[in-house]
């Protein structure tokens, strides 16, 4: 699988990719190279193709009966993450955001604060706004050794009365895989305040070689995990995710309304069962390709001392601090205009006016040739 998939990725053609109907490839004019929204450009896993094709051949696009979904996830979590979730506490939902919403509705009340580490995936802020919950920013520390959790900052947010922690693990946009020790410290602080942690683990399958992932549920019972195959196997459009409760949070799973359980699609359920059972080595091949794109980013950054970044330990997203480059507060706008490269503007990942300006999020989940073209275009503006 690895050799053929890597060769297919190397051969990706921007013209063909522009034929896709996803926002990544259709939002901007044809001369713009997209390195923004969190999708990879890679061919889908054969197991996904088969599951979707089989559902279509059965004319099977009605409401799902997700038998076997939770068990398939539990089997994968056991093999890949050393975690044994209880399938009886896993509830299907349409997507990760729906699962986070369902959990936060039960665990918090309108007006409550929810701590989120920033920079944060921008829809987290929108979700909390919609739910009438307050986002309590918990800024990460950009240390020379990499991004760090500020445990005193977490404690301060909880002392000030926040009622839940929304953890992103691994973290979008900085790509950190939190260590077991860091997560145990988060769990201790949350438990001291009697506050549950909702852990979004959708990026966890895409671990860099050598990184070790710790499911939050293995360090704290007072937690709810939300996950899916949408990032790992690159199928957010298939609509299927799981909210996985623990014994202490079983009431959260029980409270997920029937209408939400009906929202996953049959192809999404079937593809999830298929890849969680056996994806034929696709994920491993993608992970080893992403090791190479991450290394390419690291090499590019080494040549650009004014660009500050930590290439991360999972996924294909990286935070670039461009404040020393002179591109101003909104380098994404400058680079879209002058480099014809689409990136996510950093200030959308935070709430405090001073944060995120001068930064961008880069998606390196493309082919090495296209990634080199992205860097060459950015170089043309930086020089
Ligand atoms: C951390 C994180 N959570 C949730 C999502 C959205 O997942 P879904 O489309 O399954 O709601 C994303 C998408 O990029 C993400 O990065």
PDB file of C-alpha atoms in Angstrom, residues 74-289:
ATOM      1  CA  UNK A  74     -13.641   0.022  20.340  1.00  0.00           C
ATOM      2  CA  UNK A  75     -11.581  -2.592  18.471  1.00  0.00           C
ATOM      3  CA  UNK A  76      -9.552   0.082  16.694  1.00  0.00           C
ATOM      4  CA  UNK A  77      -9.069   2.120  19.903  1.00  0.00           C
ATOM      5  CA  UNK A  78      -7.821  -1.005  21.649  1.00  0.00           C
ATOM      6  CA  UNK A  79      -5.334  -1.865  18.903  1.00  0.00           C
ATOM      7  CA  UNK A  80      -4.188   1.659  18.011  1.00  0.00           C
ATOM      8  CA  UNK A  81      -4.478   3.505  21.309  1.00  0.00           C
ATOM      9  CA  UNK A  82      -4.500   0.892  24.071  1.00  0.00           C
ATOM     10  CA  UNK A  83      -7.896   2.164  25.202  1.00  0.00           C
ATOM     11  CA  UNK A  84     -10.929  -0.052  25.751  1.00  0.00           C
ATOM     12  CA  UNK A  85     -14.008   2.127  25.475  1.00  0.00           C
ATOM     13  CA  UNK A  86     -17.346   0.555  26.387  1.00  0.00           C
ATOM     14  CA  UNK A  87     -19.401   0.292  23.165  1.00  0.00           C
ATOM     15  CA  UNK A  88     -22.557   0.628  25.270  1.00  0.00           C
ATOM     16  CA  UNK A  89     -21.482   4.194  26.114  1.00  0.00           C
ATOM     17  CA  UNK A  90     -20.741   5.203  22.483  1.00  0.00           C
ATOM     18  CA  UNK A  91     -23.480   7.034  20.605  1.00  0.00           C
ATOM     19  CA  UNK A  92     -23.517   7.820  16.869  1.00  0.00           C
ATOM     20  CA  UNK A  93     -23.841  11.483  15.925  1.00  0.00           C
ATOM     21  CA  UNK A  94     -23.652  13.299  12.599  1.00  0.00           C
ATOM     22  CA  UNK A  95     -20.169  14.700  12.998  1.00  0.00           C
ATOM     23  CA  UNK A  96     -17.660  15.782  15.598  1.00  0.00           C
ATOM     24  CA  UNK A  97     -19.153  19.236  16.068  1.00  0.00           C
ATOM     25  CA  UNK A  98     -22.574  17.647  16.698  1.00  0.00           C
ATOM     26  CA  UNK A  99     -21.002  15.388  19.322  1.00  0.00           C
ATOM     27  CA  UNK A 100     -19.285  18.299  21.057  1.00  0.00           C
ATOM     28  CA  UNK A 101     -22.558  20.216  21.015  1.00  0.00           C
ATOM     29  CA  UNK A 102     -24.494  17.282  22.487  1.00  0.00           C
ATOM     30  CA  UNK A 103     -21.904  16.850  25.261  1.00  0.00           C
ATOM     31  CA  UNK A 104     -21.678  20.551  26.148  1.00  0.00           C
ATOM     32  CA  UNK A 105     -25.470  20.900  26.241  1.00  0.00           C
ATOM     33  CA  UNK A 106     -25.654  18.293  28.973  1.00  0.00           C
ATOM     34  CA  UNK A 107     -22.490  19.151  30.889  1.00  0.00           C
ATOM     35  CA  UNK A 108     -22.951  22.927  31.006  1.00  0.00           C
ATOM     36  CA  UNK A 109     -25.773  25.447  31.289  1.00  0.00           C
ATOM     37  CA  UNK A 110     -26.384  28.686  29.373  1.00  0.00           C
ATOM     38  CA  UNK A 111     -24.015  31.379  30.590  1.00  0.00           C
ATOM     39  CA  UNK A 112     -21.390  28.874  31.796  1.00  0.00           C
ATOM     40  CA  UNK A 113     -17.758  29.342  30.825  1.00  0.00           C
ATOM     41  CA  UNK A 114     -15.954  26.633  28.853  1.00  0.00           C
ATOM     42  CA  UNK A 115     -12.156  26.656  28.812  1.00  0.00           C
ATOM     43  CA  UNK A 116     -10.555  26.223  25.394  1.00  0.00           C
ATOM     44  CA  UNK A 117      -6.847  26.245  24.618  1.00  0.00           C
ATOM     45  CA  UNK A 118      -6.034  28.936  22.083  1.00  0.00           C
ATOM     46  CA  UNK A 119      -5.262  29.277  19.245  1.00  0.00           C
ATOM     47  CA  UNK A 120      -8.349  27.060  18.750  1.00  0.00           C
ATOM     48  CA  UNK A 121     -10.306  25.556  15.862  1.00  0.00           C
ATOM     49  CA  UNK A 122     -12.553  28.557  15.016  1.00  0.00           C
ATOM     50  CA  UNK A 123     -15.906  26.666  14.994  1.00  0.00           C
ATOM     51  CA  UNK A 124     -15.375  25.969  18.720  1.00  0.00           C
ATOM     52  CA  UNK A 125     -16.009  29.671  19.370  1.00  0.00           C
ATOM     53  CA  UNK A 126     -19.054  29.702  17.080  1.00  0.00           C
ATOM     54  CA  UNK A 127     -20.461  26.599  18.790  1.00  0.00           C
ATOM     55  CA  UNK A 128     -20.086  28.113  22.255  1.00  0.00           C
ATOM     56  CA  UNK A 129     -21.694  31.344  21.025  1.00  0.00           C
ATOM     57  CA  UNK A 130     -24.636  29.417  19.560  1.00  0.00           C
ATOM     58  CA  UNK A 131     -25.069  27.485  22.798  1.00  0.00           C
ATOM     59  CA  UNK A 132     -24.917  30.666  24.888  1.00  0.00           C
ATOM     60  CA  UNK A 133     -21.781  29.394  26.661  1.00  0.00           C
ATOM     61  CA  UNK A 134     -18.770  31.656  27.233  1.00  0.00           C
ATOM     62  CA  UNK A 135     -15.442  30.749  25.668  1.00  0.00           C
ATOM     63  CA  UNK A 136     -12.765  31.119  28.351  1.00  0.00           C
ATOM     64  CA  UNK A 137      -9.492  31.384  26.396  1.00  0.00           C
ATOM     65  CA  UNK A 138      -6.593  29.355  27.737  1.00  0.00           C
ATOM     66  CA  UNK A 139      -3.597  30.555  25.684  1.00  0.00           C
ATOM     67  CA  UNK A 140      -0.995  27.936  24.846  1.00  0.00           C
ATOM     68  CA  UNK A 141       2.653  28.855  25.445  1.00  0.00           C
ATOM     69  CA  UNK A 142       4.883  28.995  22.403  1.00  0.00           C
ATOM     70  CA  UNK A 143       8.134  27.736  23.971  1.00  0.00           C
ATOM     71  CA  UNK A 144      11.297  27.124  21.952  1.00  0.00           C
ATOM     72  CA  UNK A 145      10.834  23.399  22.601  1.00  0.00           C
ATOM     73  CA  UNK A 146       7.284  23.523  21.192  1.00  0.00           C
ATOM     74  CA  UNK A 147       3.784  24.465  22.246  1.00  0.00           C
ATOM     75  CA  UNK A 148       3.026  23.944  25.945  1.00  0.00           C
ATOM     76  CA  UNK A 149      -0.120  23.808  28.041  1.00  0.00           C
ATOM     77  CA  UNK A 150      -0.164  26.533  30.707  1.00  0.00           C
ATOM     78  CA  UNK A 151      -1.528  24.574  33.655  1.00  0.00           C
ATOM     79  CA  UNK A 152      -1.739  27.691  35.854  1.00  0.00           C
ATOM     80  CA  UNK A 153      -3.846  29.281  33.118  1.00  0.00           C
ATOM     81  CA  UNK A 154      -6.206  26.308  33.160  1.00  0.00           C
ATOM     82  CA  UNK A 155      -6.483  26.519  36.922  1.00  0.00           C
ATOM     83  CA  UNK A 156      -7.188  30.251  36.702  1.00  0.00           C
ATOM     84  CA  UNK A 157     -10.008  29.682  34.199  1.00  0.00           C
ATOM     85  CA  UNK A 158     -11.598  27.106  36.497  1.00  0.00           C
ATOM     86  CA  UNK A 159     -11.090  29.219  39.613  1.00  0.00           C
ATOM     87  CA  UNK A 160     -12.939  31.967  37.746  1.00  0.00           C
ATOM     88  CA  UNK A 161     -15.888  29.593  37.434  1.00  0.00           C
ATOM     89  CA  UNK A 162     -15.695  27.840  34.039  1.00  0.00           C
ATOM     90  CA  UNK A 163     -17.771  24.655  34.135  1.00  0.00           C
ATOM     91  CA  UNK A 164     -16.085  22.492  31.474  1.00  0.00           C
ATOM     92  CA  UNK A 165     -12.883  22.098  29.491  1.00  0.00           C
ATOM     93  CA  UNK A 166     -13.046  21.553  25.735  1.00  0.00           C
ATOM     94  CA  UNK A 167      -9.763  19.868  24.891  1.00  0.00           C
ATOM     95  CA  UNK A 168      -8.448  19.421  21.369  1.00  0.00           C
ATOM     96  CA  UNK A 169      -6.164  16.390  21.435  1.00  0.00           C
ATOM     97  CA  UNK A 170      -4.090  16.362  19.258  1.00  0.00           C
ATOM     98  CA  UNK A 171      -4.396  20.110  18.975  1.00  0.00           C
ATOM     99  CA  UNK A 172      -5.650  21.898  15.868  1.00  0.00           C
ATOM    100  CA  UNK A 173      -3.991  24.213  14.784  1.00  0.00           C
ATOM    101  CA  UNK A 174      -0.582  23.603  16.387  1.00  0.00           C
ATOM    102  CA  UNK A 175      -0.317  19.823  15.942  1.00  0.00           C
ATOM    103  CA  UNK A 176       0.783  19.032  19.495  1.00  0.00           C
ATOM    104  CA  UNK A 177       0.114  15.560  20.840  1.00  0.00           C
ATOM    105  CA  UNK A 178      -0.318  16.128  24.557  1.00  0.00           C
ATOM    106  CA  UNK A 179       1.775  13.764  26.663  1.00  0.00           C
ATOM    107  CA  UNK A 180       0.294  11.414  29.239  1.00  0.00           C
ATOM    108  CA  UNK A 181       1.847  13.561  31.976  1.00  0.00           C
ATOM    109  CA  UNK A 182       0.327  16.760  30.575  1.00  0.00           C
ATOM    110  CA  UNK A 183      -3.085  15.110  30.298  1.00  0.00           C
ATOM    111  CA  UNK A 184      -2.854  13.699  33.816  1.00  0.00           C
ATOM    112  CA  UNK A 185      -2.106  17.216  35.063  1.00  0.00           C
ATOM    113  CA  UNK A 186      -5.138  18.574  33.174  1.00  0.00           C
ATOM    114  CA  UNK A 187      -7.253  15.781  34.655  1.00  0.00           C
ATOM    115  CA  UNK A 188      -6.031  16.544  38.189  1.00  0.00           C
ATOM    116  CA  UNK A 189      -6.867  20.234  37.869  1.00  0.00           C
ATOM    117  CA  UNK A 190     -10.275  19.551  36.299  1.00  0.00           C
ATOM    118  CA  UNK A 191     -11.074  16.955  38.948  1.00  0.00           C
ATOM    119  CA  UNK A 192     -10.067  19.344  41.724  1.00  0.00           C
ATOM    120  CA  UNK A 193     -12.724  21.735  40.424  1.00  0.00           C
ATOM    121  CA  UNK A 194     -15.257  18.956  39.706  1.00  0.00           C
ATOM    122  CA  UNK A 195     -15.298  19.958  36.041  1.00  0.00           C
ATOM    123  CA  UNK A 196     -15.672  17.506  33.119  1.00  0.00           C
ATOM    124  CA  UNK A 197     -13.380  17.456  30.096  1.00  0.00           C
ATOM    125  CA  UNK A 198     -14.770  17.040  26.595  1.00  0.00           C
ATOM    126  CA  UNK A 199     -11.942  15.710  24.444  1.00  0.00           C
ATOM    127  CA  UNK A 200     -12.038  16.141  20.666  1.00  0.00           C
ATOM    128  CA  UNK A 201      -9.723  13.379  19.423  1.00  0.00           C
ATOM    129  CA  UNK A 202     -10.548  13.507  15.715  1.00  0.00           C
ATOM    130  CA  UNK A 203      -6.923  14.168  14.689  1.00  0.00           C
ATOM    131  CA  UNK A 204      -5.527  11.294  16.782  1.00  0.00           C
ATOM    132  CA  UNK A 205      -5.234   8.693  13.982  1.00  0.00           C
ATOM    133  CA  UNK A 206      -2.724  10.892  12.119  1.00  0.00           C
ATOM    134  CA  UNK A 207       0.152  10.495  14.580  1.00  0.00           C
ATOM    135  CA  UNK A 208       3.655  11.250  13.402  1.00  0.00           C
ATOM    136  CA  UNK A 209       6.071   8.346  13.595  1.00  0.00           C
ATOM    137  CA  UNK A 210       7.375   8.145  17.140  1.00  0.00           C
ATOM    138  CA  UNK A 211       4.572  10.190  18.717  1.00  0.00           C
ATOM    139  CA  UNK A 212       2.534   8.580  21.482  1.00  0.00           C
ATOM    140  CA  UNK A 213      -1.123   9.418  21.900  1.00  0.00           C
ATOM    141  CA  UNK A 214      -2.960   9.128  25.203  1.00  0.00           C
ATOM    142  CA  UNK A 215      -6.767   9.040  25.029  1.00  0.00           C
ATOM    143  CA  UNK A 216      -8.069  11.454  27.667  1.00  0.00           C
ATOM    144  CA  UNK A 217     -10.539   8.807  28.847  1.00  0.00           C
ATOM    145  CA  UNK A 218      -7.601   6.698  30.045  1.00  0.00           C
ATOM    146  CA  UNK A 219      -6.527   9.430  32.480  1.00  0.00           C
ATOM    147  CA  UNK A 220      -9.936  10.627  33.669  1.00  0.00           C
ATOM    148  CA  UNK A 221     -13.366   9.118  34.033  1.00  0.00           C
ATOM    149  CA  UNK A 222     -15.025  12.537  34.220  1.00  0.00           C
ATOM    150  CA  UNK A 223     -14.760  12.989  30.466  1.00  0.00           C
ATOM    151  CA  UNK A 224     -16.491  12.549  27.140  1.00  0.00           C
ATOM    152  CA  UNK A 225     -14.565  11.788  23.947  1.00  0.00           C
ATOM    153  CA  UNK A 226     -15.779  12.747  20.490  1.00  0.00           C
ATOM    154  CA  UNK A 227     -14.142  11.236  17.458  1.00  0.00           C
ATOM    155  CA  UNK A 228     -14.678   9.984  13.925  1.00  0.00           C
ATOM    156  CA  UNK A 229     -12.841   8.809  10.823  1.00  0.00           C
ATOM    157  CA  UNK A 230     -13.367  12.238   9.233  1.00  0.00           C
ATOM    158  CA  UNK A 231      -9.839  13.626   9.681  1.00  0.00           C
ATOM    159  CA  UNK A 232      -7.827  10.405   9.835  1.00  0.00           C
ATOM    160  CA  UNK A 233      -9.346   8.923   6.702  1.00  0.00           C
ATOM    161  CA  UNK A 234     -10.243  12.277   5.159  1.00  0.00           C
ATOM    162  CA  UNK A 235     -14.008  11.890   4.822  1.00  0.00           C
ATOM    163  CA  UNK A 236     -15.719  14.750   6.714  1.00  0.00           C
ATOM    164  CA  UNK A 237     -18.372  14.729   3.987  1.00  0.00           C
ATOM    165  CA  UNK A 238     -19.524  11.220   4.916  1.00  0.00           C
ATOM    166  CA  UNK A 239     -21.115  12.375   8.196  1.00  0.00           C
ATOM    167  CA  UNK A 240     -20.637   9.897  10.969  1.00  0.00           C
ATOM    168  CA  UNK A 241     -19.012  10.350  14.390  1.00  0.00           C
ATOM    169  CA  UNK A 242     -19.155   8.888  17.878  1.00  0.00           C
ATOM    170  CA  UNK A 243     -19.690  10.474  21.267  1.00  0.00           C
ATOM    171  CA  UNK A 244     -18.001   8.114  23.732  1.00  0.00           C
ATOM    172  CA  UNK A 245     -18.889   8.549  27.386  1.00  0.00           C
ATOM    173  CA  UNK A 246     -17.298   7.045  30.469  1.00  0.00           C
ATOM    174  CA  UNK A 247     -19.154   5.427  33.380  1.00  0.00           C
ATOM    175  CA  UNK A 248     -19.082   8.791  35.213  1.00  0.00           C
ATOM    176  CA  UNK A 249     -20.562  10.581  32.194  1.00  0.00           C
ATOM    177  CA  UNK A 250     -22.982   7.874  31.016  1.00  0.00           C
ATOM    178  CA  UNK A 251     -25.827  10.383  31.420  1.00  0.00           C
ATOM    179  CA  UNK A 252     -24.312  12.403  28.556  1.00  0.00           C
ATOM    180  CA  UNK A 253     -24.572   9.453  26.165  1.00  0.00           C
ATOM    181  CA  UNK A 254     -28.092   8.707  27.382  1.00  0.00           C
ATOM    182  CA  UNK A 255     -29.162  12.295  26.744  1.00  0.00           C
ATOM    183  CA  UNK A 256     -28.197  12.372  23.052  1.00  0.00           C
ATOM    184  CA  UNK A 257     -31.580  12.811  21.366  1.00  0.00           C
ATOM    185  CA  UNK A 258     -32.927  10.242  18.916  1.00  0.00           C
ATOM    186  CA  UNK A 259     -32.961  12.813  16.116  1.00  0.00           C
ATOM    187  CA  UNK A 260     -29.194  13.248  16.469  1.00  0.00           C
ATOM    188  CA  UNK A 261     -28.559   9.494  16.412  1.00  0.00           C
ATOM    189  CA  UNK A 262     -30.357   9.356  13.038  1.00  0.00           C
ATOM    190  CA  UNK A 263     -28.115  11.933  11.404  1.00  0.00           C
ATOM    191  CA  UNK A 264     -25.076   9.862  10.435  1.00  0.00           C
ATOM    192  CA  UNK A 265     -25.262   8.599   6.845  1.00  0.00           C
ATOM    193  CA  UNK A 266     -25.312   4.918   5.910  1.00  0.00           C
ATOM    194  CA  UNK A 267     -22.128   5.294   3.789  1.00  0.00           C
ATOM    195  CA  UNK A 268     -20.514   7.107   6.727  1.00  0.00           C
ATOM    196  CA  UNK A 269     -21.423   4.327   9.159  1.00  0.00           C
ATOM    197  CA  UNK A 270     -20.292   1.626   6.741  1.00  0.00           C
ATOM    198  CA  UNK A 271     -17.018   3.363   5.870  1.00  0.00           C
ATOM    199  CA  UNK A 272     -16.294   3.901   9.575  1.00  0.00           C
ATOM    200  CA  UNK A 273     -16.877   0.230  10.381  1.00  0.00           C
ATOM    201  CA  UNK A 274     -14.729  -0.763   7.411  1.00  0.00           C
ATOM    202  CA  UNK A 275     -11.673   1.363   8.206  1.00  0.00           C
ATOM    203  CA  UNK A 276     -11.841   0.861  11.955  1.00  0.00           C
ATOM    204  CA  UNK A 277     -11.878  -2.887  11.273  1.00  0.00           C
ATOM    205  CA  UNK A 278      -9.204  -3.049   8.559  1.00  0.00           C
ATOM    206  CA  UNK A 279      -8.187  -0.190   6.289  1.00  0.00           C
ATOM    207  CA  UNK A 280      -5.647  -2.257   4.389  1.00  0.00           C
ATOM    208  CA  UNK A 281      -2.719  -0.146   5.601  1.00  0.00           C
ATOM    209  CA  UNK A 282      -4.013   3.151   4.139  1.00  0.00           C
ATOM    210  CA  UNK A 283      -3.684   5.164   7.355  1.00  0.00           C
ATOM    211  CA  UNK A 284      -0.126   3.970   7.972  1.00  0.00           C
ATOM    212  CA  UNK A 285       0.828   4.944   4.418  1.00  0.00           C
ATOM    213  CA  UNK A 286      -0.721   8.405   4.844  1.00  0.00           C
ATOM    214  CA  UNK A 287       1.035   8.849   8.181  1.00  0.00           C
ATOM    215  CA  UNK A 288       4.401   8.077   6.620  1.00  0.00           C
ATOM    216  CA  UNK A 289       3.653  10.527   3.787  1.00  0.00           C
TER     217      UNK A 289
END
